[in-house]
Structures are given as structure tokens and as C-alpha cells.
Amino acid sequence: MKESLMDVICCPLDKAALDLDVDDEDDDEVLAGTLTCTECGETYPIEDGIPNLLPPDMREEAAA
Amino acid sequence: MTDDESGDLASRRGLDDAVVYQPAEDSGLLAEAAVAEAHGRVLEVGTGSGWVAQRIAEERGLDTVGSDLNPHAARQARERGVEGVVADLCSPFRADAFDTVCFNPPYLPTDPDNEWDDWMEHALSGGESGRALIEPFLDDVGRVLAPDGVVLLLVSSLTGYDEVLALAEDAGFSAEPVVEESFPFETLTVLALRRT
């Protein structure tokens, strides 16, 4: 994901802003990292350049 | 790249194709409407293969985000150069974030006894009424839409055109058909929804 995506995404639960922690990036994209809600503290993974912003209960269901 | 890695990639792509809705007549109609009507920052909800979002990005040069519940779909969208996000409808997007929101919803009315519970069902089935995803989408899309924004929503006659119009009106939108095409078993319309 490009860092500019931060301007349009929020926590799906309470719509608060997210903090970005980058684990891996290339010239113009974040490839791996974590998004953390500044309000409720819920975390959302970024894997292979794709943020997973499903609420936690749906994330587990989708993985099953 | 080693042989092992390319083999993995090939099988992963094969799997993605099998579990991601691929472009069809409805996609073509939504792309036609979106290329004509889109402006500003664009979100395609339920992007599937990402084909519609890619056409908007390339033909209009607009920043386009493609979101899908299905991680295989978000990956295909990303491979097309679209910003891919795994999301439930509009839930992780900020208020007023998008000038254009496109959605080709899963719309086939489905008997609950015949649901097959896999990714393709999620891409096709609109529940018993055909409107199971359209209702929550219309409830929330106004939040993420900028003041002069437009929603482009594909509606099939199988889903109930008048019923969808009524839902849009309840959500505070006026609706205007942009393109329409008849097929043997359904008529497809793309509605442009604007705040009243």
C-alpha cells in the first residue's frame, strides 16, 4: 500500500485514525507492517502490500 | 526467481482465479458508466478481479482503491496496479474520503437452503432478497462520500429495480440511470446516486 492510503482509511470499529508501523517497504509502497487504532488499540496487519481492515471477528471467519 | 517460487506463484494465481469473480457483462457495464462519470478519488467496493478499478485508473488517470472481503480478490486487484484493501463494504474508510464510489454487488437472490458458503457465493449471492449487501452498503456509503460525490451502483432486474430505488431514496439519494442493457434473463442498469 502507498502511504497516501493513510488519508482515507480508519479503524472499521470506531472510525478513529490509525497509526502505521512499517516492517518492510520498497521505494513507494509499504509491503509489511501493522496499523493500530489510536482509539481502541485494535491492530490490523499489512501483508504482501495489502492492509487487512476487516473487523477482528470477520478476519477470523475469512481465514477459516 | 527459483523454479519453486515461480511454481508457487503460478498455483497461487490459479487458485485466485478460481475463487475470485472474473469480469463479465455486469463488470463491462459498470466500467462504461464509471469511466464516464468518475471524478476525484475513487473507491470500488467489491472489486473482485480489480478489472473495473483498473479501467477507471488507467482511462481516467484517477487514484483508485479497490476493496474486497476476499483477500484473493484484493491480491488480484493489486496485481493490476490498483491499491488493494481487504474490507467489509465501506467500514474502514474515512468520512468524506471519496468523490466516486462504485459497487457491483453480489445480487442473485439465493435460497438459504441452497447456499454453498465459499468465496464464489460471497461474490454472487445477495441473500434471499438479492439485496442483502445493497442495504448495508446504502446505509453507510453516504458517510464516506464527499459532498459532491457520486455513487455508481449496478442493479439487476433480478434484484428488484424499484426496491433498490426506494432504498436509495431512504438513504438520502436521488437516482438516475446512466447505462442500461437487457440480457435474456435480466436487465442491468447502472444508477448514479447523488445526495438530494
PDB file of C-alpha atoms in Angstrom:
ATOM      1  CA  MET A   1       0.000   0.000   0.000  1.00  0.00           C
ATOM      2  CA  LYS A   2       1.062   3.540  -0.641  1.00  0.00           C
ATOM      3  CA  GLU A   3       1.418   5.742   2.436  1.00  0.00           C
ATOM      4  CA  SER A   4      -1.163   8.095   0.900  1.00  0.00           C
ATOM      5  CA  LEU A   5      -3.790   5.428   1.665  1.00  0.00           C
ATOM      6  CA  MET A   6      -3.496   6.569   5.295  1.00  0.00           C
ATOM      7  CA  ASP A   7      -5.511   9.671   4.288  1.00  0.00           C
ATOM      8  CA  VAL A   8      -8.624   7.599   3.528  1.00  0.00           C
ATOM      9  CA  ILE A   9      -8.572   4.633   5.933  1.00  0.00           C
ATOM     10  CA  CYS A  10      -9.682   4.410   9.563  1.00  0.00           C
ATOM     11  CA  CYS A  11     -10.499   1.792  12.178  1.00  0.00           C
ATOM     12  CA  PRO A  12     -13.554  -0.166  10.938  1.00  0.00           C
ATOM     13  CA  LEU A  13     -14.862  -0.421  14.523  1.00  0.00           C
ATOM     14  CA  ASP A  14     -14.804   3.171  15.808  1.00  0.00           C
ATOM     15  CA  LYS A  15     -13.665   5.168  12.709  1.00  0.00           C
ATOM     16  CA  ALA A  16     -10.682   6.616  14.615  1.00  0.00           C
ATOM     17  CA  ALA A  17      -7.336   7.331  12.908  1.00  0.00           C
ATOM     18  CA  LEU A  18      -4.738   4.558  12.527  1.00  0.00           C
ATOM     19  CA  ASP A  19      -1.013   4.595  13.323  1.00  0.00           C
ATOM     20  CA  LEU A  20       1.295   2.969  10.773  1.00  0.00           C
ATOM     21  CA  ASP A  21       4.257   0.800  11.816  1.00  0.00           C
ATOM     22  CA  VAL A  22       6.354  -0.258   8.830  1.00  0.00           C
ATOM     23  CA  ASP A  23       8.216  -3.590   8.890  1.00  0.00           C
ATOM     24  CA  ASP A  24       9.159  -3.728   5.207  1.00  0.00           C
ATOM     25  CA  GLU A  25       8.879  -1.256   2.331  1.00  0.00           C
ATOM     26  CA  ASP A  26      10.208  -0.616  -1.158  1.00  0.00           C
ATOM     27  CA  ASP A  27      10.607   2.712  -2.975  1.00  0.00           C
ATOM     28  CA  ASP A  28       6.962   3.725  -2.966  1.00  0.00           C
ATOM     29  CA  GLU A  29       4.978   1.153  -1.004  1.00  0.00           C
ATOM     30  CA  VAL A  30       4.617  -0.377   2.441  1.00  0.00           C
ATOM     31  CA  LEU A  31       4.878  -4.151   1.962  1.00  0.00           C
ATOM     32  CA  ALA A  32       4.501  -5.329   5.560  1.00  0.00           C
ATOM     33  CA  GLY A  33       3.552  -3.697   8.813  1.00  0.00           C
ATOM     34  CA  THR A  34       0.818  -3.041  11.304  1.00  0.00           C
ATOM     35  CA  LEU A  35      -1.964  -0.486  11.547  1.00  0.00           C
ATOM     36  CA  THR A  36      -3.040   0.308  15.112  1.00  0.00           C
ATOM     37  CA  CYS A  37      -6.190   2.189  16.074  1.00  0.00           C
ATOM     38  CA  THR A  38      -5.311   5.340  18.035  1.00  0.00           C
ATOM     39  CA  GLU A  39      -8.565   4.977  19.978  1.00  0.00           C
ATOM     40  CA  CYS A  40      -9.302   1.302  20.743  1.00  0.00           C
ATOM     41  CA  GLY A  41      -5.815  -0.135  20.133  1.00  0.00           C
ATOM     42  CA  GLU A  42      -7.048  -2.877  17.749  1.00  0.00           C
ATOM     43  CA  THR A  43      -4.334  -3.900  15.255  1.00  0.00           C
ATOM     44  CA  TYR A  44      -4.660  -4.656  11.532  1.00  0.00           C
ATOM     45  CA  PRO A  45      -1.927  -6.415   9.537  1.00  0.00           C
ATOM     46  CA  ILE A  46      -0.386  -5.292   6.240  1.00  0.00           C
ATOM     47  CA  GLU A  47       0.844  -8.371   4.332  1.00  0.00           C
ATOM     48  CA  ASP A  48       2.221  -8.540   0.770  1.00  0.00           C
ATOM     49  CA  GLY A  49       1.388  -4.835   0.438  1.00  0.00           C
ATOM     50  CA  ILE A  50      -2.296  -5.304   1.311  1.00  0.00           C
ATOM     51  CA  PRO A  51      -3.864  -3.992   4.531  1.00  0.00           C
ATOM     52  CA  ASN A  52      -6.482  -6.285   6.084  1.00  0.00           C
ATOM     53  CA  LEU A  53      -9.017  -3.901   7.621  1.00  0.00           C
ATOM     54  CA  LEU A  54     -11.718  -6.444   8.412  1.00  0.00           C
ATOM     55  CA  PRO A  55     -13.100  -6.201  11.942  1.00  0.00           C
ATOM     56  CA  PRO A  56     -11.377  -8.932  14.043  1.00  0.00           C
ATOM     57  CA  ASP A  57     -14.415 -11.274  14.144  1.00  0.00           C
ATOM     58  CA  MET A  58     -14.751 -11.223  10.324  1.00  0.00           C
ATOM     59  CA  ARG A  59     -10.994 -11.621   9.841  1.00  0.00           C
ATOM     60  CA  GLU A  60     -11.048 -14.933  11.732  1.00  0.00           C
ATOM     61  CA  GLU A  61     -14.100 -16.118   9.838  1.00  0.00           C
ATOM     62  CA  ALA A  62     -12.498 -15.249   6.487  1.00  0.00           C
ATOM     63  CA  ALA A  63      -9.312 -17.133   7.363  1.00  0.00           C
ATOM     64  CA  ALA A  64     -11.230 -20.301   8.311  1.00  0.00           C
TER      65      ALA A  64
ATOM     66  CA  MET B   1      13.270 -16.317  -9.092  1.00  0.00           C
ATOM     67  CA  THR B   2      13.759 -20.023  -8.431  1.00  0.00           C
ATOM     68  CA  ASP B   3      11.590 -22.710 -10.022  1.00  0.00           C
ATOM     69  CA  ASP B   4       9.980 -23.356  -6.668  1.00  0.00           C
ATOM     70  CA  GLU B   5       8.935 -19.728  -6.266  1.00  0.00           C
ATOM     71  CA  SER B   6       7.546 -19.413  -9.794  1.00  0.00           C
ATOM     72  CA  GLY B   7       5.618 -22.676  -9.291  1.00  0.00           C
ATOM     73  CA  ASP B   8       4.113 -21.307  -6.098  1.00  0.00           C
ATOM     74  CA  LEU B   9       3.173 -18.075  -7.803  1.00  0.00           C
ATOM     75  CA  ALA B  10       1.539 -19.896 -10.720  1.00  0.00           C
ATOM     76  CA  SER B  11      -0.516 -22.129  -8.439  1.00  0.00           C
ATOM     77  CA  ARG B  12      -1.469 -19.145  -6.281  1.00  0.00           C
ATOM     78  CA  ARG B  13      -2.692 -17.268  -9.356  1.00  0.00           C
ATOM     79  CA  GLY B  14      -4.662 -20.335 -10.450  1.00  0.00           C
ATOM     80  CA  LEU B  15      -6.284 -20.508  -7.023  1.00  0.00           C
ATOM     81  CA  ASP B  16      -7.054 -16.774  -7.055  1.00  0.00           C
ATOM     82  CA  ASP B  17      -8.803 -17.092 -10.431  1.00  0.00           C
ATOM     83  CA  ALA B  18     -10.923 -19.977  -9.139  1.00  0.00           C
ATOM     84  CA  VAL B  19     -12.155 -18.076  -6.068  1.00  0.00           C
ATOM     85  CA  VAL B  20     -12.424 -14.519  -7.459  1.00  0.00           C
ATOM     86  CA  TYR B  21     -15.303 -13.288  -9.633  1.00  0.00           C
ATOM     87  CA  GLN B  22     -13.879 -12.559 -13.086  1.00  0.00           C
ATOM     88  CA  PRO B  23     -15.075  -9.706 -15.373  1.00  0.00           C
ATOM     89  CA  ALA B  24     -18.456 -10.364 -17.034  1.00  0.00           C
ATOM     90  CA  GLU B  25     -21.249  -8.333 -18.735  1.00  0.00           C
ATOM     91  CA  ASP B  26     -22.098  -6.551 -15.471  1.00  0.00           C
ATOM     92  CA  SER B  27     -18.456  -5.545 -14.982  1.00  0.00           C
ATOM     93  CA  GLY B  28     -18.322  -4.144 -18.520  1.00  0.00           C
ATOM     94  CA  LEU B  29     -21.434  -2.049 -17.930  1.00  0.00           C
ATOM     95  CA  LEU B  30     -20.160  -0.680 -14.596  1.00  0.00           C
ATOM     96  CA  ALA B  31     -16.786   0.157 -16.173  1.00  0.00           C
ATOM     97  CA  GLU B  32     -18.524   2.036 -19.017  1.00  0.00           C
ATOM     98  CA  ALA B  33     -20.539   4.108 -16.538  1.00  0.00           C
ATOM     99  CA  ALA B  34     -17.614   4.678 -14.199  1.00  0.00           C
ATOM    100  CA  VAL B  35     -15.201   5.776 -16.915  1.00  0.00           C
ATOM    101  CA  ALA B  36     -17.838   8.330 -17.994  1.00  0.00           C
ATOM    102  CA  GLU B  37     -18.908   9.579 -14.544  1.00  0.00           C
ATOM    103  CA  ALA B  38     -15.991   9.110 -12.120  1.00  0.00           C
ATOM    104  CA  HIS B  39     -14.128  12.083 -10.696  1.00  0.00           C
ATOM    105  CA  GLY B  40     -11.665  12.779  -7.901  1.00  0.00           C
ATOM    106  CA  ARG B  41     -10.681   9.978  -5.588  1.00  0.00           C
ATOM    107  CA  VAL B  42     -12.358   6.659  -6.380  1.00  0.00           C
ATOM    108  CA  LEU B  43     -13.311   3.615  -4.283  1.00  0.00           C
ATOM    109  CA  GLU B  44     -14.550   0.414  -5.860  1.00  0.00           C
ATOM    110  CA  VAL B  45     -16.301  -1.742  -3.246  1.00  0.00           C
ATOM    111  CA  GLY B  46     -16.303  -5.488  -4.012  1.00  0.00           C
ATOM    112  CA  THR B  47     -13.641  -5.006  -6.652  1.00  0.00           C
ATOM    113  CA  GLY B  48     -13.237  -8.744  -7.365  1.00  0.00           C
ATOM    114  CA  SER B  49     -10.550  -9.136 -10.018  1.00  0.00           C
ATOM    115  CA  GLY B  50      -9.918  -5.361  -9.942  1.00  0.00           C
ATOM    116  CA  TRP B  51     -10.717  -5.043 -13.644  1.00  0.00           C
ATOM    117  CA  VAL B  52     -13.247  -2.184 -13.313  1.00  0.00           C
ATOM    118  CA  ALA B  53     -10.985  -0.259 -10.908  1.00  0.00           C
ATOM    119  CA  GLN B  54      -8.040  -0.713 -13.275  1.00  0.00           C
ATOM    120  CA  ARG B  55     -10.033   0.718 -16.208  1.00  0.00           C
ATOM    121  CA  ILE B  56     -11.024   3.780 -14.135  1.00  0.00           C
ATOM    122  CA  ALA B  57      -7.423   4.298 -13.001  1.00  0.00           C
ATOM    123  CA  GLU B  58      -5.939   3.897 -16.487  1.00  0.00           C
ATOM    124  CA  GLU B  59      -8.574   5.560 -18.682  1.00  0.00           C
ATOM    125  CA  ARG B  60      -9.286   8.469 -16.342  1.00  0.00           C
ATOM    126  CA  GLY B  61      -5.946   8.749 -14.536  1.00  0.00           C
ATOM    127  CA  LEU B  62      -7.706   8.790 -11.148  1.00  0.00           C
ATOM    128  CA  ASP B  63      -6.447   7.470  -7.802  1.00  0.00           C
ATOM    129  CA  THR B  64      -8.434   4.288  -7.296  1.00  0.00           C
ATOM    130  CA  VAL B  65      -8.765   1.993  -4.281  1.00  0.00           C
ATOM    131  CA  GLY B  66     -10.227  -1.496  -4.754  1.00  0.00           C
ATOM    132  CA  SER B  67     -11.625  -3.165  -1.641  1.00  0.00           C
ATOM    133  CA  ASP B  68     -12.987  -6.675  -1.236  1.00  0.00           C
ATOM    134  CA  LEU B  69     -13.931  -9.030   1.590  1.00  0.00           C
ATOM    135  CA  ASN B  70     -11.962 -11.728  -0.242  1.00  0.00           C
ATOM    136  CA  PRO B  71      -8.171 -11.487   0.241  1.00  0.00           C
ATOM    137  CA  HIS B  72      -7.604 -13.352  -3.049  1.00  0.00           C
ATOM    138  CA  ALA B  73      -9.525 -10.561  -4.802  1.00  0.00           C
ATOM    139  CA  ALA B  74      -7.554  -7.785  -3.074  1.00  0.00           C
ATOM    140  CA  ARG B  75      -4.397  -9.538  -4.307  1.00  0.00           C
ATOM    141  CA  GLN B  76      -5.650  -9.720  -7.904  1.00  0.00           C
ATOM    142  CA  ALA B  77      -6.570  -6.029  -7.788  1.00  0.00           C
ATOM    143  CA  ARG B  78      -3.086  -5.215  -6.536  1.00  0.00           C
ATOM    144  CA  GLU B  79      -1.534  -7.222  -9.381  1.00  0.00           C
ATOM    145  CA  ARG B  80      -3.477  -4.962 -11.772  1.00  0.00           C
ATOM    146  CA  GLY B  81      -1.878  -1.896 -10.221  1.00  0.00           C
ATOM    147  CA  VAL B  82      -4.938  -0.943  -8.133  1.00  0.00           C
ATOM    148  CA  GLU B  83      -4.500  -0.157  -4.412  1.00  0.00           C
ATOM    149  CA  GLY B  84      -5.978  -3.314  -2.859  1.00  0.00           C
ATOM    150  CA  VAL B  85      -7.592  -3.390   0.601  1.00  0.00           C
ATOM    151  CA  VAL B  86      -9.364  -6.232   2.425  1.00  0.00           C
ATOM    152  CA  ALA B  87     -12.504  -4.673   3.885  1.00  0.00           C
ATOM    153  CA  ASP B  88     -16.175  -5.129   4.710  1.00  0.00           C
ATOM    154  CA  LEU B  89     -18.025  -2.681   2.419  1.00  0.00           C
ATOM    155  CA  CYS B  90     -17.212   0.953   3.411  1.00  0.00           C
ATOM    156  CA  SER B  91     -16.409   0.242   7.085  1.00  0.00           C
ATOM    157  CA  PRO B  92     -12.656   1.124   7.208  1.00  0.00           C
ATOM    158  CA  PHE B  93     -12.866   4.319   5.129  1.00  0.00           C
ATOM    159  CA  ARG B  94     -12.970   7.855   6.475  1.00  0.00           C
ATOM    160  CA  ALA B  95     -15.848  10.290   6.284  1.00  0.00           C
ATOM    161  CA  ASP B  96     -15.910  12.324   3.030  1.00  0.00           C
ATOM    162  CA  ALA B  97     -12.887  10.379   1.709  1.00  0.00           C
ATOM    163  CA  PHE B  98     -14.118   9.573  -1.824  1.00  0.00           C
ATOM    164  CA  ASP B  99     -15.616  11.570  -4.691  1.00  0.00           C
ATOM    165  CA  THR B 100     -16.764   8.430  -6.502  1.00  0.00           C
ATOM    166  CA  VAL B 101     -17.806   5.056  -5.063  1.00  0.00           C
ATOM    167  CA  CYS B 102     -18.573   2.155  -7.434  1.00  0.00           C
ATOM    168  CA  PHE B 103     -20.234  -1.125  -6.461  1.00  0.00           C
ATOM    169  CA  ASN B 104     -21.268  -4.171  -8.464  1.00  0.00           C
ATOM    170  CA  PRO B 105     -22.870  -6.001  -5.549  1.00  0.00           C
ATOM    171  CA  PRO B 106     -23.482  -9.728  -5.171  1.00  0.00           C
ATOM    172  CA  TYR B 107     -27.104  -9.621  -6.261  1.00  0.00           C
ATOM    173  CA  LEU B 108     -28.510 -13.039  -7.110  1.00  0.00           C
ATOM    174  CA  PRO B 109     -31.472 -13.948  -4.886  1.00  0.00           C
ATOM    175  CA  THR B 110     -30.455 -17.207  -3.198  1.00  0.00           C
ATOM    176  CA  ASP B 111     -32.496 -19.832  -1.390  1.00  0.00           C
ATOM    177  CA  PRO B 112     -30.943 -20.130   2.105  1.00  0.00           C
ATOM    178  CA  ASP B 113     -31.136 -23.949   1.795  1.00  0.00           C
ATOM    179  CA  ASN B 114     -29.018 -23.771  -1.328  1.00  0.00           C
ATOM    180  CA  GLU B 115     -26.219 -21.524  -0.109  1.00  0.00           C
ATOM    181  CA  TRP B 116     -22.834 -23.037  -0.836  1.00  0.00           C
ATOM    182  CA  ASP B 117     -20.623 -20.999   1.539  1.00  0.00           C
ATOM    183  CA  ASP B 118     -17.423 -20.299  -0.338  1.00  0.00           C
ATOM    184  CA  TRP B 119     -15.796 -17.217  -1.892  1.00  0.00           C
ATOM    185  CA  MET B 120     -17.810 -17.505  -5.107  1.00  0.00           C
ATOM    186  CA  GLU B 121     -21.047 -17.480  -3.116  1.00  0.00           C
ATOM    187  CA  HIS B 122     -19.903 -14.297  -1.377  1.00  0.00           C
ATOM    188  CA  ALA B 123     -19.283 -12.794  -4.837  1.00  0.00           C
ATOM    189  CA  LEU B 124     -22.677 -13.760  -6.273  1.00  0.00           C
ATOM    190  CA  SER B 125     -25.323 -14.241  -3.604  1.00  0.00           C
ATOM    191  CA  GLY B 126     -27.417 -11.350  -2.400  1.00  0.00           C
ATOM    192  CA  GLY B 127     -29.301 -13.479   0.126  1.00  0.00           C
ATOM    193  CA  GLU B 128     -32.991 -14.312  -0.184  1.00  0.00           C
ATOM    194  CA  SER B 129     -33.968 -10.864  -1.482  1.00  0.00           C
ATOM    195  CA  GLY B 130     -30.845 -10.305  -3.588  1.00  0.00           C
ATOM    196  CA  ARG B 131     -30.377  -7.080  -1.603  1.00  0.00           C
ATOM    197  CA  ALA B 132     -28.551  -8.409   1.496  1.00  0.00           C
ATOM    198  CA  LEU B 133     -25.399  -6.417   0.685  1.00  0.00           C
ATOM    199  CA  ILE B 134     -27.081  -3.469  -1.049  1.00  0.00           C
ATOM    200  CA  GLU B 135     -28.941  -2.453   2.138  1.00  0.00           C
ATOM    201  CA  PRO B 136     -25.883  -2.116   4.453  1.00  0.00           C
ATOM    202  CA  PHE B 137     -23.900  -0.539   1.602  1.00  0.00           C
ATOM    203  CA  LEU B 138     -26.511   2.196   1.090  1.00  0.00           C
ATOM    204  CA  ASP B 139     -26.744   2.734   4.870  1.00  0.00           C
ATOM    205  CA  ASP B 140     -23.010   3.596   5.123  1.00  0.00           C
ATOM    206  CA  VAL B 141     -21.855   4.900   1.726  1.00  0.00           C
ATOM    207  CA  GLY B 142     -23.117   8.441   2.403  1.00  0.00           C
ATOM    208  CA  ARG B 143     -20.607   8.683   5.253  1.00  0.00           C
ATOM    209  CA  VAL B 144     -17.517   8.073   3.063  1.00  0.00           C
ATOM    210  CA  LEU B 145     -18.794  10.139   0.115  1.00  0.00           C
ATOM    211  CA  ALA B 146     -17.533  13.718  -0.329  1.00  0.00           C
ATOM    212  CA  PRO B 147     -20.289  16.404  -0.524  1.00  0.00           C
ATOM    213  CA  ASP B 148     -20.407  16.492  -4.351  1.00  0.00           C
ATOM    214  CA  GLY B 149     -19.708  12.802  -4.694  1.00  0.00           C
ATOM    215  CA  VAL B 150     -21.444  10.189  -6.821  1.00  0.00           C
ATOM    216  CA  VAL B 151     -22.208   6.521  -6.180  1.00  0.00           C
ATOM    217  CA  LEU B 152     -22.369   4.213  -9.202  1.00  0.00           C
ATOM    218  CA  LEU B 153     -24.404   1.144  -8.287  1.00  0.00           C
ATOM    219  CA  LEU B 154     -25.135  -1.768 -10.607  1.00  0.00           C
ATOM    220  CA  VAL B 155     -28.693  -3.091 -10.285  1.00  0.00           C
ATOM    221  CA  SER B 156     -30.175  -6.198 -11.904  1.00  0.00           C
ATOM    222  CA  SER B 157     -33.882  -6.627 -12.558  1.00  0.00           C
ATOM    223  CA  LEU B 158     -33.466  -9.931 -10.632  1.00  0.00           C
ATOM    224  CA  THR B 159     -32.689  -7.890  -7.523  1.00  0.00           C
ATOM    225  CA  GLY B 160     -35.706  -5.614  -7.860  1.00  0.00           C
ATOM    226  CA  TYR B 161     -35.082  -2.263  -9.535  1.00  0.00           C
ATOM    227  CA  ASP B 162     -37.911  -0.396  -7.775  1.00  0.00           C
ATOM    228  CA  GLU B 163     -36.934  -1.838  -4.396  1.00  0.00           C
ATOM    229  CA  VAL B 164     -33.332  -0.636  -4.827  1.00  0.00           C
ATOM    230  CA  LEU B 165     -34.572   2.827  -5.909  1.00  0.00           C
ATOM    231  CA  ALA B 166     -36.667   3.001  -2.718  1.00  0.00           C
ATOM    232  CA  LEU B 167     -33.666   2.002  -0.579  1.00  0.00           C
ATOM    233  CA  ALA B 168     -31.516   4.676  -2.256  1.00  0.00           C
ATOM    234  CA  GLU B 169     -34.182   7.288  -1.624  1.00  0.00           C
ATOM    235  CA  ASP B 170     -34.432   6.243   2.043  1.00  0.00           C
ATOM    236  CA  ALA B 171     -30.652   6.691   2.305  1.00  0.00           C
ATOM    237  CA  GLY B 172     -30.983  10.288   1.046  1.00  0.00           C
ATOM    238  CA  PHE B 173     -30.011   9.866  -2.610  1.00  0.00           C
ATOM    239  CA  SER B 174     -31.620  10.734  -5.898  1.00  0.00           C
ATOM    240  CA  ALA B 175     -31.041   8.094  -8.585  1.00  0.00           C
ATOM    241  CA  GLU B 176     -30.521   8.484 -12.315  1.00  0.00           C
ATOM    242  CA  PRO B 177     -29.820   5.619 -14.736  1.00  0.00           C
ATOM    243  CA  VAL B 178     -26.507   6.078 -16.588  1.00  0.00           C
ATOM    244  CA  VAL B 179     -26.385   2.953 -18.748  1.00  0.00           C
ATOM    245  CA  GLU B 180     -28.772   0.059 -19.190  1.00  0.00           C
ATOM    246  CA  GLU B 181     -28.606  -3.204 -21.099  1.00  0.00           C
ATOM    247  CA  SER B 182     -31.031  -6.102 -21.488  1.00  0.00           C
ATOM    248  CA  PHE B 183     -29.971  -9.740 -21.491  1.00  0.00           C
ATOM    249  CA  PRO B 184     -32.179 -12.845 -21.892  1.00  0.00           C
ATOM    250  CA  PHE B 185     -32.751 -13.288 -18.142  1.00  0.00           C
ATOM    251  CA  GLU B 186     -32.179  -9.841 -16.668  1.00  0.00           C
ATOM    252  CA  THR B 187     -31.838  -6.151 -17.359  1.00  0.00           C
ATOM    253  CA  LEU B 188     -28.762  -4.475 -15.890  1.00  0.00           C
ATOM    254  CA  THR B 189     -28.745  -0.779 -15.001  1.00  0.00           C
ATOM    255  CA  VAL B 190     -26.023   1.381 -13.512  1.00  0.00           C
ATOM    256  CA  LEU B 191     -27.560   4.051 -11.295  1.00  0.00           C
ATOM    257  CA  ALA B 192     -25.782   7.296 -10.436  1.00  0.00           C
ATOM    258  CA  LEU B 193     -26.783   8.225  -6.878  1.00  0.00           C
ATOM    259  CA  ARG B 194     -26.346  11.790  -5.665  1.00  0.00           C
ATOM    260  CA  ARG B 195     -27.361  13.418  -2.399  1.00  0.00           C
ATOM    261  CA  THR B 196     -30.743  15.088  -2.585  1.00  0.00           C
TER     262      THR B 196
END
